[in-house]
Amino acid sequence: MKLQPFYLTLLACATLAAVIAWPAQAQESRIYRCPGNEYTNQIKGRTGCKRIEGGNITIVRGGIPPHASRASGSGGEGVASAAQRVDSSEQRARDADAKTILESELRKAQERQADLQKDYNNGQPDKQGDEARNYQKYLDRVADMKAAIDRNQADIDSIQRELARYDH
């Protein structure tokens, strides 16, 4: 029984030594950057490689880089060709449809805003259920109502900005 503290101390020292030695082992791994942005930990037989110090390196192996796939598309995807262009009367019809949809969405959002503000009652909505006994529950609901009003107002503002683009 007198040996137990000795074993615990020995175990603690061994654990501490392992924890201290672990970063040293990780630092022994050397990474080199070779010509052509090739990274390796073995430079045997390679020339022009330089050791990289500090920082971590993440290498993602994959196919075509995102910018290369766009450039190799069906020729001129970024620029509309004559076949892809829409005549002005069709574009006006599309704009009119979009404006009608936005106006409808604006009306719905404004009606919802009126309902939310009516329920909010200037920050003093009616208490529901057990909120008379649990005041924090009431405060949480009031805060949620205020957040919903703010979000809906932001929606209204963004729809109005979008509609302004059609009124030029």
PDB file of C-alpha atoms in Angstrom:
ATOM      1  CA  MET A   1       0.000   0.000   0.000  1.00  0.00           C
ATOM      2  CA  LYS A   2       2.900   2.333   0.524  1.00  0.00           C
ATOM      3  CA  LEU A   3       3.916   1.781  -3.105  1.00  0.00           C
ATOM      4  CA  GLN A   4       0.725   3.265  -4.595  1.00  0.00           C
ATOM      5  CA  PRO A   5       1.780   6.942  -4.369  1.00  0.00           C
ATOM      6  CA  PHE A   6       5.084   5.958  -5.973  1.00  0.00           C
ATOM      7  CA  TYR A   7       3.290   4.371  -8.956  1.00  0.00           C
ATOM      8  CA  LEU A   8       0.972   7.364  -9.297  1.00  0.00           C
ATOM      9  CA  THR A   9       3.953   9.708  -9.303  1.00  0.00           C
ATOM     10  CA  LEU A  10       5.727   7.528 -11.849  1.00  0.00           C
ATOM     11  CA  LEU A  11       2.628   7.480 -14.067  1.00  0.00           C
ATOM     12  CA  ALA A  12       2.251  11.259 -13.800  1.00  0.00           C
ATOM     13  CA  CYS A  13       5.912  11.775 -14.753  1.00  0.00           C
ATOM     14  CA  ALA A  14       5.622   9.426 -17.728  1.00  0.00           C
ATOM     15  CA  THR A  15       2.506  11.206 -18.953  1.00  0.00           C
ATOM     16  CA  LEU A  16       4.159  14.593 -18.562  1.00  0.00           C
ATOM     17  CA  ALA A  17       7.229  13.416 -20.463  1.00  0.00           C
ATOM     18  CA  ALA A  18       5.039  12.121 -23.306  1.00  0.00           C
ATOM     19  CA  VAL A  19       3.149  15.400 -23.507  1.00  0.00           C
ATOM     20  CA  ILE A  20       6.371  17.402 -23.600  1.00  0.00           C
ATOM     21  CA  ALA A  21       7.997  15.110 -26.181  1.00  0.00           C
ATOM     22  CA  TRP A  22       4.986  15.080 -28.532  1.00  0.00           C
ATOM     23  CA  PRO A  23       5.456  18.617 -29.966  1.00  0.00           C
ATOM     24  CA  ALA A  24       9.141  17.891 -30.458  1.00  0.00           C
ATOM     25  CA  GLN A  25       8.257  14.884 -32.604  1.00  0.00           C
ATOM     26  CA  ALA A  26       5.821  16.948 -34.646  1.00  0.00           C
ATOM     27  CA  GLN A  27       8.486  19.586 -35.290  1.00  0.00           C
ATOM     28  CA  GLU A  28      10.943  17.038 -36.654  1.00  0.00           C
ATOM     29  CA  SER A  29       8.832  16.652 -39.781  1.00  0.00           C
ATOM     30  CA  ARG A  30      10.328  18.996 -42.381  1.00  0.00           C
ATOM     31  CA  ILE A  31       8.315  20.246 -45.315  1.00  0.00           C
ATOM     32  CA  TYR A  32       9.943  21.512 -48.501  1.00  0.00           C
ATOM     33  CA  ARG A  33       8.511  23.562 -51.334  1.00  0.00           C
ATOM     34  CA  CYS A  34       9.883  22.504 -54.695  1.00  0.00           C
ATOM     35  CA  PRO A  35       9.525  24.153 -58.109  1.00  0.00           C
ATOM     36  CA  GLY A  36       5.990  24.005 -59.508  1.00  0.00           C
ATOM     37  CA  ASN A  37       4.438  24.523 -56.033  1.00  0.00           C
ATOM     38  CA  GLU A  38       5.071  20.912 -55.123  1.00  0.00           C
ATOM     39  CA  TYR A  39       5.312  20.231 -51.399  1.00  0.00           C
ATOM     40  CA  THR A  40       7.135  17.224 -50.004  1.00  0.00           C
ATOM     41  CA  ASN A  41       8.860  15.927 -46.917  1.00  0.00           C
ATOM     42  CA  GLN A  42      11.437  13.995 -48.979  1.00  0.00           C
ATOM     43  CA  ILE A  43      13.805  16.010 -51.159  1.00  0.00           C
ATOM     44  CA  LYS A  44      16.028  13.127 -52.149  1.00  0.00           C
ATOM     45  CA  GLY A  45      16.977  13.635 -55.806  1.00  0.00           C
ATOM     46  CA  ARG A  46      15.183  17.001 -56.158  1.00  0.00           C
ATOM     47  CA  THR A  47      16.755  20.356 -56.793  1.00  0.00           C
ATOM     48  CA  GLY A  48      15.574  23.862 -56.014  1.00  0.00           C
ATOM     49  CA  CYS A  49      13.526  22.845 -52.970  1.00  0.00           C
ATOM     50  CA  LYS A  50      13.379  25.204 -49.995  1.00  0.00           C
ATOM     51  CA  ARG A  51      12.446  24.310 -46.439  1.00  0.00           C
ATOM     52  CA  ILE A  52       9.253  25.893 -45.132  1.00  0.00           C
ATOM     53  CA  GLU A  53       9.173  26.942 -41.514  1.00  0.00           C
ATOM     54  CA  GLY A  54       6.183  27.876 -39.421  1.00  0.00           C
ATOM     55  CA  GLY A  55       2.514  27.636 -40.259  1.00  0.00           C
ATOM     56  CA  ASN A  56       0.501  24.674 -41.380  1.00  0.00           C
ATOM     57  CA  ILE A  57       0.099  23.545 -44.955  1.00  0.00           C
ATOM     58  CA  THR A  58      -3.107  22.099 -46.297  1.00  0.00           C
ATOM     59  CA  ILE A  59      -2.969  20.385 -49.653  1.00  0.00           C
ATOM     60  CA  VAL A  60      -6.189  19.614 -51.471  1.00  0.00           C
ATOM     61  CA  ARG A  61      -5.900  17.171 -54.301  1.00  0.00           C
ATOM     62  CA  GLY A  62      -8.544  17.562 -56.928  1.00  0.00           C
ATOM     63  CA  GLY A  63      -9.382  17.939 -60.533  1.00  0.00           C
ATOM     64  CA  ILE A  64      -9.787  21.188 -62.373  1.00  0.00           C
ATOM     65  CA  PRO A  65      -9.559  24.409 -60.363  1.00  0.00           C
ATOM     66  CA  PRO A  66     -12.842  26.377 -60.241  1.00  0.00           C
ATOM     67  CA  HIS A  67     -11.567  29.252 -62.411  1.00  0.00           C
ATOM     68  CA  ALA A  68     -10.268  26.844 -65.081  1.00  0.00           C
ATOM     69  CA  SER A  69     -13.604  25.044 -65.423  1.00  0.00           C
ATOM     70  CA  ARG A  70     -15.385  28.318 -66.200  1.00  0.00           C
ATOM     71  CA  ALA A  71     -12.822  29.321 -68.783  1.00  0.00           C
ATOM     72  CA  SER A  72     -13.012  25.993 -70.589  1.00  0.00           C
ATOM     73  CA  GLY A  73     -16.819  26.076 -70.920  1.00  0.00           C
ATOM     74  CA  SER A  74     -18.753  26.289 -74.146  1.00  0.00           C
ATOM     75  CA  GLY A  75     -17.011  29.434 -75.309  1.00  0.00           C
ATOM     76  CA  GLY A  76     -18.241  32.795 -74.079  1.00  0.00           C
ATOM     77  CA  GLU A  77     -20.575  31.772 -71.292  1.00  0.00           C
ATOM     78  CA  GLY A  78     -19.783  35.046 -69.518  1.00  0.00           C
ATOM     79  CA  VAL A  79     -20.800  37.089 -72.580  1.00  0.00           C
ATOM     80  CA  ALA A  80     -24.296  36.583 -73.906  1.00  0.00           C
ATOM     81  CA  SER A  81     -24.293  35.541 -77.524  1.00  0.00           C
ATOM     82  CA  ALA A  82     -26.836  36.850 -80.028  1.00  0.00           C
ATOM     83  CA  ALA A  83     -28.919  33.661 -79.678  1.00  0.00           C
ATOM     84  CA  GLN A  84     -29.131  34.094 -75.899  1.00  0.00           C
ATOM     85  CA  ARG A  85     -30.199  37.742 -75.892  1.00  0.00           C
ATOM     86  CA  VAL A  86     -33.809  38.606 -75.251  1.00  0.00           C
ATOM     87  CA  ASP A  87     -35.583  41.195 -77.332  1.00  0.00           C
ATOM     88  CA  SER A  88     -36.669  44.364 -75.552  1.00  0.00           C
ATOM     89  CA  SER A  89     -40.423  43.636 -75.590  1.00  0.00           C
ATOM     90  CA  GLU A  90     -39.888  40.241 -73.942  1.00  0.00           C
ATOM     91  CA  GLN A  91     -37.550  41.825 -71.371  1.00  0.00           C
ATOM     92  CA  ARG A  92     -40.163  44.485 -70.582  1.00  0.00           C
ATOM     93  CA  ALA A  93     -42.743  41.718 -70.057  1.00  0.00           C
ATOM     94  CA  ARG A  94     -40.366  39.884 -67.727  1.00  0.00           C
ATOM     95  CA  ASP A  95     -39.688  43.087 -65.802  1.00  0.00           C
ATOM     96  CA  ALA A  96     -43.424  43.767 -65.496  1.00  0.00           C
ATOM     97  CA  ASP A  97     -43.982  40.236 -64.150  1.00  0.00           C
ATOM     98  CA  ALA A  98     -41.144  40.637 -61.675  1.00  0.00           C
ATOM     99  CA  LYS A  99     -42.492  43.998 -60.535  1.00  0.00           C
ATOM    100  CA  THR A 100     -45.973  42.518 -60.042  1.00  0.00           C
ATOM    101  CA  ILE A 101     -44.555  39.690 -57.946  1.00  0.00           C
ATOM    102  CA  LEU A 102     -42.508  42.121 -55.852  1.00  0.00           C
ATOM    103  CA  GLU A 103     -45.525  44.369 -55.274  1.00  0.00           C
ATOM    104  CA  SER A 104     -47.535  41.340 -54.134  1.00  0.00           C
ATOM    105  CA  GLU A 105     -44.735  40.304 -51.764  1.00  0.00           C
ATOM    106  CA  LEU A 106     -44.533  43.867 -50.440  1.00  0.00           C
ATOM    107  CA  ARG A 107     -48.272  43.921 -49.680  1.00  0.00           C
ATOM    108  CA  LYS A 108     -48.006  40.582 -47.831  1.00  0.00           C
ATOM    109  CA  ALA A 109     -45.011  41.781 -45.825  1.00  0.00           C
ATOM    110  CA  GLN A 110     -46.749  45.048 -44.916  1.00  0.00           C
ATOM    111  CA  GLU A 111     -49.873  43.166 -43.777  1.00  0.00           C
ATOM    112  CA  ARG A 112     -47.706  40.841 -41.703  1.00  0.00           C
ATOM    113  CA  GLN A 113     -45.913  43.855 -40.209  1.00  0.00           C
ATOM    114  CA  ALA A 114     -49.234  45.403 -39.178  1.00  0.00           C
ATOM    115  CA  ASP A 115     -50.299  42.112 -37.518  1.00  0.00           C
ATOM    116  CA  LEU A 116     -46.960  41.753 -35.735  1.00  0.00           C
ATOM    117  CA  GLN A 117     -47.081  45.314 -34.409  1.00  0.00           C
ATOM    118  CA  LYS A 118     -50.684  44.866 -33.276  1.00  0.00           C
ATOM    119  CA  ASP A 119     -49.733  41.721 -31.321  1.00  0.00           C
ATOM    120  CA  TYR A 120     -46.587  43.404 -29.962  1.00  0.00           C
ATOM    121  CA  ASN A 121     -48.715  46.254 -28.546  1.00  0.00           C
ATOM    122  CA  ASN A 122     -45.782  48.674 -28.116  1.00  0.00           C
ATOM    123  CA  GLY A 123     -43.812  46.132 -26.097  1.00  0.00           C
ATOM    124  CA  GLN A 124     -46.699  45.242 -23.803  1.00  0.00           C
ATOM    125  CA  PRO A 125     -48.420  42.209 -25.370  1.00  0.00           C
ATOM    126  CA  ASP A 126     -51.035  40.290 -23.430  1.00  0.00           C
ATOM    127  CA  LYS A 127     -49.656  37.505 -21.258  1.00  0.00           C
ATOM    128  CA  GLN A 128     -50.449  33.973 -22.354  1.00  0.00           C
ATOM    129  CA  GLY A 129     -50.744  30.728 -20.413  1.00  0.00           C
ATOM    130  CA  ASP A 130     -48.306  30.456 -17.532  1.00  0.00           C
ATOM    131  CA  GLU A 131     -46.456  33.678 -18.385  1.00  0.00           C
ATOM    132  CA  ALA A 132     -48.115  35.342 -15.377  1.00  0.00           C
ATOM    133  CA  ARG A 133     -46.175  32.925 -13.150  1.00  0.00           C
ATOM    134  CA  ASN A 134     -43.056  32.743 -15.341  1.00  0.00           C
ATOM    135  CA  TYR A 135     -42.080  36.319 -16.161  1.00  0.00           C
ATOM    136  CA  GLN A 136     -38.892  35.301 -18.018  1.00  0.00           C
ATOM    137  CA  LYS A 137     -40.979  33.292 -20.477  1.00  0.00           C
ATOM    138  CA  TYR A 138     -43.009  36.444 -21.150  1.00  0.00           C
ATOM    139  CA  LEU A 139     -39.851  38.527 -21.648  1.00  0.00           C
ATOM    140  CA  ASP A 140     -38.459  35.919 -24.065  1.00  0.00           C
ATOM    141  CA  ARG A 141     -41.665  35.986 -26.107  1.00  0.00           C
ATOM    142  CA  VAL A 142     -41.632  39.796 -26.217  1.00  0.00           C
ATOM    143  CA  ALA A 143     -38.012  39.744 -27.404  1.00  0.00           C
ATOM    144  CA  ASP A 144     -38.881  37.178 -30.094  1.00  0.00           C
ATOM    145  CA  MET A 145     -41.784  39.364 -31.227  1.00  0.00           C
ATOM    146  CA  LYS A 146     -39.502  42.411 -31.475  1.00  0.00           C
ATOM    147  CA  ALA A 147     -36.951  40.399 -33.482  1.00  0.00           C
ATOM    148  CA  ALA A 148     -39.697  39.212 -35.853  1.00  0.00           C
ATOM    149  CA  ILE A 149     -40.831  42.815 -36.366  1.00  0.00           C
ATOM    150  CA  ASP A 150     -37.265  43.904 -37.124  1.00  0.00           C
ATOM    151  CA  ARG A 151     -36.712  41.030 -39.585  1.00  0.00           C
ATOM    152  CA  ASN A 152     -39.977  41.743 -41.351  1.00  0.00           C
ATOM    153  CA  GLN A 153     -39.115  45.452 -41.604  1.00  0.00           C
ATOM    154  CA  ALA A 154     -35.779  44.510 -43.153  1.00  0.00           C
ATOM    155  CA  ASP A 155     -37.688  42.371 -45.678  1.00  0.00           C
ATOM    156  CA  ILE A 156     -39.969  45.294 -46.497  1.00  0.00           C
ATOM    157  CA  ASP A 157     -36.981  47.596 -46.964  1.00  0.00           C
ATOM    158  CA  SER A 158     -35.239  45.150 -49.306  1.00  0.00           C
ATOM    159  CA  ILE A 159     -38.376  44.634 -51.402  1.00  0.00           C
ATOM    160  CA  GLN A 160     -38.793  48.398 -51.686  1.00  0.00           C
ATOM    161  CA  ARG A 161     -35.165  48.756 -52.815  1.00  0.00           C
ATOM    162  CA  GLU A 162     -35.714  46.058 -55.422  1.00  0.00           C
ATOM    163  CA  LEU A 163     -38.899  47.764 -56.640  1.00  0.00           C
ATOM    164  CA  ALA A 164     -37.028  51.052 -56.957  1.00  0.00           C
ATOM    165  CA  ARG A 165     -34.804  49.383 -59.576  1.00  0.00           C
ATOM    166  CA  TYR A 166     -37.855  48.913 -61.801  1.00  0.00           C
ATOM    167  CA  ASP A 167     -39.022  52.533 -61.434  1.00  0.00           C
ATOM    168  CA  HIS A 168     -36.147  54.140 -63.326  1.00  0.00           C
TER     169      HIS A 168
END
